[in-house]
Coordinates of C-alpha atoms in Angstrom, one line a residue:
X48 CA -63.4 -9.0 -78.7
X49 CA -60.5 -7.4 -77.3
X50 CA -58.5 -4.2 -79.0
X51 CA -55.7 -2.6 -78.9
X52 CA -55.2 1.3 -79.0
X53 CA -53.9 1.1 -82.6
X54 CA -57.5 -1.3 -83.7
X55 CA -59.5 1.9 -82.1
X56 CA -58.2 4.4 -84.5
X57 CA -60.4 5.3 -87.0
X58 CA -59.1 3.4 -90.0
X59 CA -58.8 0.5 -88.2
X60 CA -62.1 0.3 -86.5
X61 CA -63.8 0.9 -89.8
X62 CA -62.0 -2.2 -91.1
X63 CA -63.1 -4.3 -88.6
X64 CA -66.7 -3.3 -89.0
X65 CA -66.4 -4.0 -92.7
X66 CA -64.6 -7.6 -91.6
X67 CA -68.0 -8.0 -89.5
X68 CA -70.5 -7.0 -92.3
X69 CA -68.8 -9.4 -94.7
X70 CA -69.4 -12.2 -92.5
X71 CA -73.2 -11.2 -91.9
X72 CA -73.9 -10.5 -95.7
X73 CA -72.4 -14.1 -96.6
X74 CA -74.5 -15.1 -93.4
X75 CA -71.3 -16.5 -91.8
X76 CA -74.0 -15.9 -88.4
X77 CA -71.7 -18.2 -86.0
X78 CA -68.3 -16.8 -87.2
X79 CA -69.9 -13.2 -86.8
X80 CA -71.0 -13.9 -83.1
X81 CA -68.0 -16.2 -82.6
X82 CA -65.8 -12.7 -83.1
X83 CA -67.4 -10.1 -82.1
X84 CA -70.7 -11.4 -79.8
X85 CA -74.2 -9.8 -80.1
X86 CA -74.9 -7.3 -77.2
X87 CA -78.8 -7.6 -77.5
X88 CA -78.4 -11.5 -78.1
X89 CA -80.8 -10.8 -74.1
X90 CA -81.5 -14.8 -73.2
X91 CA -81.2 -16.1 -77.5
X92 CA -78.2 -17.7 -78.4
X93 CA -75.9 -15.1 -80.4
X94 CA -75.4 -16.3 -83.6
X95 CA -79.6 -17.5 -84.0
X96 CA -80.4 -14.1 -82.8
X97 CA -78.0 -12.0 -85.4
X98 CA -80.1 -14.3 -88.4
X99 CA -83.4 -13.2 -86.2
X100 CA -82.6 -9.5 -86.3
X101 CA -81.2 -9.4 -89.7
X102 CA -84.5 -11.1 -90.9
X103 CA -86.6 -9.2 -88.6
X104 CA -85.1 -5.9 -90.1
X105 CA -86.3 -6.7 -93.7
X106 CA -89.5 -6.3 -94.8
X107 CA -90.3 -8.2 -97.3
X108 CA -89.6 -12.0 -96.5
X109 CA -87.7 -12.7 -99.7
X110 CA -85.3 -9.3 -99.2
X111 CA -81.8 -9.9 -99.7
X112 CA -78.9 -7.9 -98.2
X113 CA -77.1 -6.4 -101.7
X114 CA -73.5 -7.5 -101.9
X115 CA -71.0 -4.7 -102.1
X116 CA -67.5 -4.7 -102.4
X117 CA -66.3 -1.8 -100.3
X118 CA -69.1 -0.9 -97.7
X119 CA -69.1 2.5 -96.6
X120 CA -68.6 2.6 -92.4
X121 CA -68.6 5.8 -90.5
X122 CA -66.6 5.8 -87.3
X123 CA -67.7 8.4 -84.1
X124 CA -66.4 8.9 -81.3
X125 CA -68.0 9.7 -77.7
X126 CA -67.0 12.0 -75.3
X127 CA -66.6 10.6 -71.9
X128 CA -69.2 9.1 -70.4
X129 CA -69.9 6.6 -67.7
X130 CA -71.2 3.9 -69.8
X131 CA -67.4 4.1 -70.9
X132 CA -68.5 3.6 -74.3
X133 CA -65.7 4.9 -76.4
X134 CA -66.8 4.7 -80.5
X135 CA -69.5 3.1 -82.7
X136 CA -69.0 2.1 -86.3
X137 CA -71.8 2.2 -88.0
X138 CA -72.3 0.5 -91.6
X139 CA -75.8 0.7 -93.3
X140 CA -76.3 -2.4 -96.0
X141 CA -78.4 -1.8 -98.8
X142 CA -81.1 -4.1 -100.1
X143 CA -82.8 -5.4 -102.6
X144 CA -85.6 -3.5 -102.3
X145 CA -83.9 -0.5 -102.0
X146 CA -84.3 -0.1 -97.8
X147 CA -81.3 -0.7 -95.8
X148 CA -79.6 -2.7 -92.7
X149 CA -78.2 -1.0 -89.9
X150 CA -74.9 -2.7 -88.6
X151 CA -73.8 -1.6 -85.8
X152 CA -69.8 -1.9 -83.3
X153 CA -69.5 -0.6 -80.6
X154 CA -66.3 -0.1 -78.6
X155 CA -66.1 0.6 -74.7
X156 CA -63.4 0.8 -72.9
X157 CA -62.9 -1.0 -69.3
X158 CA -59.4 1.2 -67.9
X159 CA -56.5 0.3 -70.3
X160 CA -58.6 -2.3 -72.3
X161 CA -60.8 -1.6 -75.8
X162 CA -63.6 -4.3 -76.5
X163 CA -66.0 -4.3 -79.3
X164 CA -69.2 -6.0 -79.7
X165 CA -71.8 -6.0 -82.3
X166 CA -74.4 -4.1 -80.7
X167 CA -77.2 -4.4 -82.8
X168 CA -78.8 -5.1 -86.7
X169 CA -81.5 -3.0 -87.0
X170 CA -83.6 -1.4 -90.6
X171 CA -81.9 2.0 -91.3
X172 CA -83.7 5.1 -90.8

């Protein structure tokens, strides 16, 4: 999806990463890679592979993401690089079991232009 300067500031990024979370917690998996695409989607259609990787990141088969009204996103920012990747937002989802979901958006930046993708769902360290 494509920003613009204003969505890349901090607050506004870490809006966008809740927006995305909400759709993956109500399991809204088509919207989600509709939006904001799945970078390691790697030959699996997006929206199949975000259910995959959310399931594959639970352990227990009948784990359930916990609902939460205000999810907590923490916003970095990289220094130059030539992968021009410019900021992640990273939100971790807490589960039933107590064990959590990493969500992950990343933005890069291709000269003038700001794109964010989700860039991966993986169990929380």
């Amino acid at each position: 999806m494509q920003l613009s300067a204003l969505q890349v500031e901090s607050e506004n990024l870490a809006t966008l990463a809740a927006e995305a979370v909400q759709l993956l917690v109500a399991s809204k998996f088509s919207g989600l890679a509709e939006k904001f695409g799945y970078a390691v989607a790697i030959g699996r259609h997006p929206a199949a592979a975000i259910q995959e990787d959310l399931r594959s990141s639970m352990s227990l088969p009948d784990e359930q993401l916990v609902q939460s009204a205000d999810p907590k996103v923490r916003v970095k920012y990289f220094d130059t690089n030539s992968l021009n990747l410019y900021a992640v937002a990273e939100c971790t989802l807490a589960t039933s079991t107590g064990r959590g979901v990493l969500v992950e958006l990343v933005v890069f930046n291709a000269g003038d232009e700001f794109h964010a993708t989700l860039e991966q769902i993986s169990a929380a360290a």
